[in-house]
Amino acid sequence: MVDLNRRGFIRSLFSIGSIGAASSSEAQVQAKGKSVFLWCDLHSGHVGFPTGLDAPAIRPGSIAKLIAAASLVEDGFNTNLQFECTGTYKVSGVKELGEVHCQFAHGRLDLRRALAFSCNCFFAQATRSLTTRAFLAKARALGLASPVAGRSSGLFPALESETKPSLPYVLGLAADFKPNCLQLMRLAGLIAIGPGERLPVLHSSENFELKDREKPLAVALTRKSAELLRSSMRLSVQEGTSSKLDPQDKMQIAAKTGTTDHGKKFQSQIIGFFPYDKPRNAFCLFSPAGTSVDAAVPEASNLILSTSW
Ligand SMILES: [Zn+2]
């Protein structure tokens, strides 16, 4: 259980203006109070829905940092460059954003570790010159505006949003960017298979009606950005925010977590793939109650480790 003081503190991580306001559709998901787990076979495209056919679309939280990191690397960002995290970073130039926070000071870290430990202060500094246009173009290329497994896309920002500051998108807290769980799982699949490969069109075995508009997605990553994302997701499981997912490393998972505030509570997601060396499965778990450490990670751990793959 989370104690109230910690809850209050964690909530402060998301207090960057009104951009984190929860919407009524999120409230509906929350009202159901049910976690959602989805997985797919990266060779066949088969999608499993062990918890039912829901695929909620909510703000992705720190999962969005994967997109920001890919944009940075492909724009020539020096992956050895370090920034200091003192636990708080004042965002200059964008008054309504105020400050971003981390749960504790991460110290000096590079992009790979910043992703593995999901350091908000690093990303606020590293993405100062990343435009929302560039972020959204990468998100679109990675399927976050496209239908998936016969379902329409979750909410994707309108063109006007491209002139807004990028940080709310980088942190996955913008109210107009809500990819669904299937799209986030597909993102994990694209990172897993890497550039030069094509992910099959994802489909449910119960409903093999592929929509004409769905095409196999090419992996819109370079070798360098894919390697950075893959290795940081692996480090997340070994040492970072997903370290309780598979402590004995039975499945060789690579993953990324995200937590968003939801009224007085939190909701969280985790996406990932395994086994790391020869990826066969990708997954997404959404938990309507609790941070990723308290909810999404342990719930995904229970499901993945109790299944015969
Ligand atoms: Zn930090």
mmCIF file with all atom_site columns, N, CA, C and O in Angstrom, residues 13-16 18-22 26 59-62 64 100 120 167-178 259-261:
data_model
loop_
_atom_site.group_PDB
_atom_site.id
_atom_site.type_symbol
_atom_site.label_atom_id
_atom_site.label_alt_id
_atom_site.label_comp_id
_atom_site.label_asym_id
_atom_site.label_entity_id
_atom_site.label_seq_id
_atom_site.pdbx_PDB_ins_code
_atom_site.Cartn_x
_atom_site.Cartn_y
_atom_site.Cartn_z
_atom_site.occupancy
_atom_site.B_iso_or_equiv
_atom_site.pdbx_formal_charge
_atom_site.auth_seq_id
_atom_site.auth_comp_id
_atom_site.auth_asym_id
_atom_site.auth_atom_id
_atom_site.pdbx_PDB_model_num
ATOM 1   N N  . LEU A 1 13  ? 4.715   15.403 -8.737  1.00 0.00 ? 13  LEU A N  1
ATOM 2   C CA . LEU A 1 13  ? 5.494   15.156 -9.960  1.00 0.00 ? 13  LEU A CA 1
ATOM 3   C C  . LEU A 1 13  ? 4.708   15.564 -11.185 1.00 0.00 ? 13  LEU A C  1
ATOM 4   O O  . LEU A 1 13  ? 5.269   15.834 -12.237 1.00 0.00 ? 13  LEU A O  1
ATOM 5   N N  . PHE A 1 14  ? 3.397   15.595 -11.045 1.00 0.00 ? 14  PHE A N  1
ATOM 6   C CA . PHE A 1 14  ? 2.565   15.841 -12.230 1.00 0.00 ? 14  PHE A CA 1
ATOM 7   C C  . PHE A 1 14  ? 1.933   17.217 -12.203 1.00 0.00 ? 14  PHE A C  1
ATOM 8   O O  . PHE A 1 14  ? 1.069   17.520 -12.984 1.00 0.00 ? 14  PHE A O  1
ATOM 9   N N  . SER A 1 15  ? 2.386   18.050 -11.277 1.00 0.00 ? 15  SER A N  1
ATOM 10  C CA . SER A 1 15  ? 1.728   19.343 -11.108 1.00 0.00 ? 15  SER A CA 1
ATOM 11  C C  . SER A 1 15  ? 2.315   20.369 -12.053 1.00 0.00 ? 15  SER A C  1
ATOM 12  O O  . SER A 1 15  ? 2.783   21.407 -11.646 1.00 0.00 ? 15  SER A O  1
ATOM 13  N N  . ILE A 1 16  ? 2.319   20.072 -13.331 1.00 0.00 ? 16  ILE A N  1
ATOM 14  C CA . ILE A 1 16  ? 2.832   21.083 -14.255 1.00 0.00 ? 16  ILE A CA 1
ATOM 15  C C  . ILE A 1 16  ? 1.641   21.708 -14.967 1.00 0.00 ? 16  ILE A C  1
ATOM 16  O O  . ILE A 1 16  ? 1.290   21.367 -16.070 1.00 0.00 ? 16  ILE A O  1
ATOM 17  N N  . SER A 1 18  ? -2.143  22.895 -16.028 1.00 0.00 ? 18  SER A N  1
ATOM 18  C CA . SER A 1 18  ? -3.421  22.199 -16.200 1.00 0.00 ? 18  SER A CA 1
ATOM 19  C C  . SER A 1 18  ? -3.298  21.086 -17.220 1.00 0.00 ? 18  SER A C  1
ATOM 20  O O  . SER A 1 18  ? -4.260  20.422 -17.532 1.00 0.00 ? 18  SER A O  1
ATOM 21  N N  . ILE A 1 19  ? -2.083  20.882 -17.751 1.00 0.00 ? 19  ILE A N  1
ATOM 22  C CA . ILE A 1 19  ? -1.942  19.914 -18.837 1.00 0.00 ? 19  ILE A CA 1
ATOM 23  C C  . ILE A 1 19  ? -2.217  18.491 -18.380 1.00 0.00 ? 19  ILE A C  1
ATOM 24  O O  . ILE A 1 19  ? -2.499  17.622 -19.167 1.00 0.00 ? 19  ILE A O  1
ATOM 25  N N  . GLY A 1 20  ? -2.163  18.273 -17.082 1.00 0.00 ? 20  GLY A N  1
ATOM 26  C CA . GLY A 1 20  ? -2.360  16.914 -16.599 1.00 0.00 ? 20  GLY A CA 1
ATOM 27  C C  . GLY A 1 20  ? -3.803  16.607 -16.236 1.00 0.00 ? 20  GLY A C  1
ATOM 28  O O  . GLY A 1 20  ? -4.076  15.585 -15.643 1.00 0.00 ? 20  GLY A O  1
ATOM 29  N N  . ALA A 1 21  ? -4.729  17.497 -16.592 1.00 0.00 ? 21  ALA A N  1
ATOM 30  C CA . ALA A 1 21  ? -6.118  17.278 -16.182 1.00 0.00 ? 21  ALA A CA 1
ATOM 31  C C  . ALA A 1 21  ? -6.664  15.982 -16.771 1.00 0.00 ? 21  ALA A C  1
ATOM 32  O O  . ALA A 1 21  ? -6.509  15.710 -17.955 1.00 0.00 ? 21  ALA A O  1
ATOM 33  N N  . ALA A 1 22  ? -7.294  15.190 -15.935 1.00 0.00 ? 22  ALA A N  1
ATOM 34  C CA . ALA A 1 22  ? -7.879  13.936 -16.404 1.00 0.00 ? 22  ALA A CA 1
ATOM 35  C C  . ALA A 1 22  ? -9.185  14.225 -17.127 1.00 0.00 ? 22  ALA A C  1
ATOM 36  O O  . ALA A 1 22  ? -9.878  15.184 -16.828 1.00 0.00 ? 22  ALA A O  1
ATOM 37  N N  . GLU A 1 26  ? -11.120 9.044  -19.350 1.00 0.00 ? 26  GLU A N  1
ATOM 38  C CA . GLU A 1 26  ? -10.248 8.384  -18.372 1.00 0.00 ? 26  GLU A CA 1
ATOM 39  C C  . GLU A 1 26  ? -11.051 8.003  -17.144 1.00 0.00 ? 26  GLU A C  1
ATOM 40  O O  . GLU A 1 26  ? -10.842 6.962  -16.540 1.00 0.00 ? 26  GLU A O  1
ATOM 41  N N  . ARG A 1 59  ? -3.459  8.992  -21.336 1.00 0.00 ? 59  ARG A N  1
ATOM 42  C CA . ARG A 1 59  ? -2.161  9.651  -21.507 1.00 0.00 ? 59  ARG A CA 1
ATOM 43  C C  . ARG A 1 59  ? -1.050  8.642  -21.185 1.00 0.00 ? 59  ARG A C  1
ATOM 44  O O  . ARG A 1 59  ? -1.143  7.912  -20.193 1.00 0.00 ? 59  ARG A O  1
ATOM 45  N N  . PRO A 1 60  ? -0.009  8.580  -22.015 1.00 0.00 ? 60  PRO A N  1
ATOM 46  C CA . PRO A 1 60  ? 0.994   7.517  -21.846 1.00 0.00 ? 60  PRO A CA 1
ATOM 47  C C  . PRO A 1 60  ? 2.015   7.759  -20.735 1.00 0.00 ? 60  PRO A C  1
ATOM 48  O O  . PRO A 1 60  ? 2.798   6.874  -20.421 1.00 0.00 ? 60  PRO A O  1
ATOM 49  N N  . GLY A 1 61  ? 2.028   8.976  -20.155 1.00 0.00 ? 61  GLY A N  1
ATOM 50  C CA . GLY A 1 61  ? 3.058   9.251  -19.146 1.00 0.00 ? 61  GLY A CA 1
ATOM 51  C C  . GLY A 1 61  ? 4.438   9.032  -19.731 1.00 0.00 ? 61  GLY A C  1
ATOM 52  O O  . GLY A 1 61  ? 4.685   9.290  -20.917 1.00 0.00 ? 61  GLY A O  1
ATOM 53  N N  . SER A 1 62  ? 5.338   8.500  -18.928 1.00 0.00 ? 62  SER A N  1
ATOM 54  C CA . SER A 1 62  ? 6.747   8.416  -19.329 1.00 0.00 ? 62  SER A CA 1
ATOM 55  C C  . SER A 1 62  ? 7.036   7.443  -20.459 1.00 0.00 ? 62  SER A C  1
ATOM 56  O O  . SER A 1 62  ? 8.163   7.408  -20.962 1.00 0.00 ? 62  SER A O  1
ATOM 57  N N  . ALA A 1 64  ? 6.018   7.953  -23.223 1.00 0.00 ? 64  ALA A N  1
ATOM 58  C CA . ALA A 1 64  ? 6.253   8.908  -24.313 1.00 0.00 ? 64  ALA A CA 1
ATOM 59  C C  . ALA A 1 64  ? 7.725   9.304  -24.423 1.00 0.00 ? 64  ALA A C  1
ATOM 60  O O  . ALA A 1 64  ? 8.167   9.776  -25.473 1.00 0.00 ? 64  ALA A O  1
ATOM 61  N N  . VAL A 1 100 ? 9.544   20.714 -13.142 1.00 0.00 ? 100 VAL A N  1
ATOM 62  C CA . VAL A 1 100 ? 9.311   19.273 -13.189 1.00 0.00 ? 100 VAL A CA 1
ATOM 63  C C  . VAL A 1 100 ? 10.096  18.646 -12.034 1.00 0.00 ? 100 VAL A C  1
ATOM 64  O O  . VAL A 1 100 ? 11.070  19.220 -11.552 1.00 0.00 ? 100 VAL A O  1
ATOM 65  N N  . ASN A 1 120 ? 12.629  12.748 -15.201 1.00 0.00 ? 120 ASN A N  1
ATOM 66  C CA . ASN A 1 120 ? 11.924  13.905 -15.772 1.00 0.00 ? 120 ASN A CA 1
ATOM 67  C C  . ASN A 1 120 ? 12.855  15.099 -15.957 1.00 0.00 ? 120 ASN A C  1
ATOM 68  O O  . ASN A 1 120 ? 12.745  15.831 -16.946 1.00 0.00 ? 120 ASN A O  1
ATOM 69  N N  . LEU A 1 167 ? 7.322   19.823 -24.028 1.00 0.00 ? 167 LEU A N  1
ATOM 70  C CA . LEU A 1 167 ? 7.532   19.073 -22.781 1.00 0.00 ? 167 LEU A CA 1
ATOM 71  C C  . LEU A 1 167 ? 6.310   18.264 -22.306 1.00 0.00 ? 167 LEU A C  1
ATOM 72  O O  . LEU A 1 167 ? 6.469   17.108 -21.892 1.00 0.00 ? 167 LEU A O  1
ATOM 73  N N  . PRO A 1 168 ? 5.083   18.812 -22.361 1.00 0.00 ? 168 PRO A N  1
ATOM 74  C CA . PRO A 1 168 ? 3.942   17.988 -21.949 1.00 0.00 ? 168 PRO A CA 1
ATOM 75  C C  . PRO A 1 168 ? 3.800   16.712 -22.790 1.00 0.00 ? 168 PRO A C  1
ATOM 76  O O  . PRO A 1 168 ? 3.343   15.682 -22.282 1.00 0.00 ? 168 PRO A O  1
ATOM 77  N N  . TYR A 1 169 ? 4.214   16.775 -24.056 1.00 0.00 ? 169 TYR A N  1
ATOM 78  C CA . TYR A 1 169 ? 4.173   15.574 -24.908 1.00 0.00 ? 169 TYR A CA 1
ATOM 79  C C  . TYR A 1 169 ? 5.308   14.623 -24.539 1.00 0.00 ? 169 TYR A C  1
ATOM 80  O O  . TYR A 1 169 ? 5.117   13.407 -24.471 1.00 0.00 ? 169 TYR A O  1
ATOM 81  N N  . VAL A 1 170 ? 6.491   15.196 -24.323 1.00 0.00 ? 170 VAL A N  1
ATOM 82  C CA . VAL A 1 170 ? 7.666   14.387 -23.952 1.00 0.00 ? 170 VAL A CA 1
ATOM 83  C C  . VAL A 1 170 ? 7.378   13.588 -22.677 1.00 0.00 ? 170 VAL A C  1
ATOM 84  O O  . VAL A 1 170 ? 7.758   12.419 -22.557 1.00 0.00 ? 170 VAL A O  1
ATOM 85  N N  . LEU A 1 171 ? 6.676   14.215 -21.724 1.00 0.00 ? 171 LEU A N  1
ATOM 86  C CA . LEU A 1 171 ? 6.371   13.549 -20.448 1.00 0.00 ? 171 LEU A CA 1
ATOM 87  C C  . LEU A 1 171 ? 5.058   12.766 -20.515 1.00 0.00 ? 171 LEU A C  1
ATOM 88  O O  . LEU A 1 171 ? 4.640   12.152 -19.524 1.00 0.00 ? 171 LEU A O  1
ATOM 89  N N  . GLY A 1 172 ? 4.398   12.794 -21.672 1.00 0.00 ? 172 GLY A N  1
ATOM 90  C CA . GLY A 1 172 ? 3.169   12.013 -21.848 1.00 0.00 ? 172 GLY A CA 1
ATOM 91  C C  . GLY A 1 172 ? 2.017   12.497 -21.007 1.00 0.00 ? 172 GLY A C  1
ATOM 92  O O  . GLY A 1 172 ? 1.146   11.705 -20.613 1.00 0.00 ? 172 GLY A O  1
ATOM 93  N N  . LEU A 1 173 ? 1.980   13.816 -20.738 1.00 0.00 ? 173 LEU A N  1
ATOM 94  C CA . LEU A 1 173 ? 0.937   14.359 -19.868 1.00 0.00 ? 173 LEU A CA 1
ATOM 95  C C  . LEU A 1 173 ? -0.028  15.283 -20.601 1.00 0.00 ? 173 LEU A C  1
ATOM 96  O O  . LEU A 1 173 ? -0.969  15.807 -19.996 1.00 0.00 ? 173 LEU A O  1
ATOM 97  N N  . ALA A 1 174 ? 0.185   15.488 -21.896 1.00 0.00 ? 174 ALA A N  1
ATOM 98  C CA . ALA A 1 174 ? -0.702  16.374 -22.647 1.00 0.00 ? 174 ALA A CA 1
ATOM 99  C C  . ALA A 1 174 ? -2.091  15.742 -22.763 1.00 0.00 ? 174 ALA A C  1
ATOM 100 O O  . ALA A 1 174 ? -2.215  14.538 -22.988 1.00 0.00 ? 174 ALA A O  1
ATOM 101 N N  . ALA A 1 175 ? -3.118  16.561 -22.607 1.00 0.00 ? 175 ALA A N  1
ATOM 102 C CA . ALA A 1 175 ? -4.494  16.045 -22.580 1.00 0.00 ? 175 ALA A CA 1
ATOM 103 C C  . ALA A 1 175 ? -4.973  15.572 -23.946 1.00 0.00 ? 175 ALA A C  1
ATOM 104 O O  . ALA A 1 175 ? -5.957  14.837 -24.034 1.00 0.00 ? 175 ALA A O  1
ATOM 105 N N  . ASP A 1 176 ? -4.282  15.999 -25.028 1.00 0.00 ? 176 ASP A N  1
ATOM 106 C CA . ASP A 1 176 ? -4.776  15.631 -26.361 1.00 0.00 ? 176 ASP A CA 1
ATOM 107 C C  . ASP A 1 176 ? -3.935  14.523 -27.018 1.00 0.00 ? 176 ASP A C  1
ATOM 108 O O  . ASP A 1 176 ? -3.945  14.355 -28.229 1.00 0.00 ? 176 ASP A O  1
ATOM 109 N N  . PHE A 1 177 ? -3.176  13.786 -26.219 1.00 0.00 ? 177 PHE A N  1
ATOM 110 C CA . PHE A 1 177 ? -2.388  12.668 -26.759 1.00 0.00 ? 177 PHE A CA 1
ATOM 111 C C  . PHE A 1 177 ? -2.654  11.437 -25.896 1.00 0.00 ? 177 PHE A C  1
ATOM 112 O O  . PHE A 1 177 ? -2.125  11.305 -24.801 1.00 0.00 ? 177 PHE A O  1
ATOM 113 N N  . LYS A 1 178 ? -3.538  10.559 -26.409 1.00 0.00 ? 178 LYS A N  1
ATOM 114 C CA . LYS A 1 178 ? -3.927  9.375  -25.634 1.00 0.00 ? 178 LYS A CA 1
ATOM 115 C C  . LYS A 1 178 ? -3.956  8.140  -26.524 1.00 0.00 ? 178 LYS A C  1
ATOM 116 O O  . LYS A 1 178 ? -5.024  7.700  -26.960 1.00 0.00 ? 178 LYS A O  1
ATOM 117 N N  . THR A 1 259 ? 3.421   6.535  -15.506 1.00 0.00 ? 259 THR A N  1
ATOM 118 C CA . THR A 1 259 ? 2.407   6.799  -14.478 1.00 0.00 ? 259 THR A CA 1
ATOM 119 C C  . THR A 1 259 ? 1.811   8.166  -14.762 1.00 0.00 ? 259 THR A C  1
ATOM 120 O O  . THR A 1 259 ? 2.532   9.094  -15.113 1.00 0.00 ? 259 THR A O  1
ATOM 121 N N  . THR A 1 260 ? 0.497   8.293  -14.619 1.00 0.00 ? 260 THR A N  1
ATOM 122 C CA . THR A 1 260 ? -0.135  9.613  -14.720 1.00 0.00 ? 260 THR A CA 1
ATOM 123 C C  . THR A 1 260 ? -1.049  9.814  -13.532 1.00 0.00 ? 260 THR A C  1
ATOM 124 O O  . THR A 1 260 ? -1.549  8.840  -12.951 1.00 0.00 ? 260 THR A O  1
ATOM 125 N N  . ASP A 1 261 ? -1.246  11.083 -13.163 1.00 0.00 ? 261 ASP A N  1
ATOM 126 C CA . ASP A 1 261 ? -2.191  11.374 -12.078 1.00 0.00 ? 261 ASP A CA 1
ATOM 127 C C  . ASP A 1 261 ? -3.601  11.174 -12.604 1.00 0.00 ? 261 ASP A C  1
ATOM 128 O O  . ASP A 1 261 ? -3.872  11.312 -13.792 1.00 0.00 ? 261 ASP A O  1
#
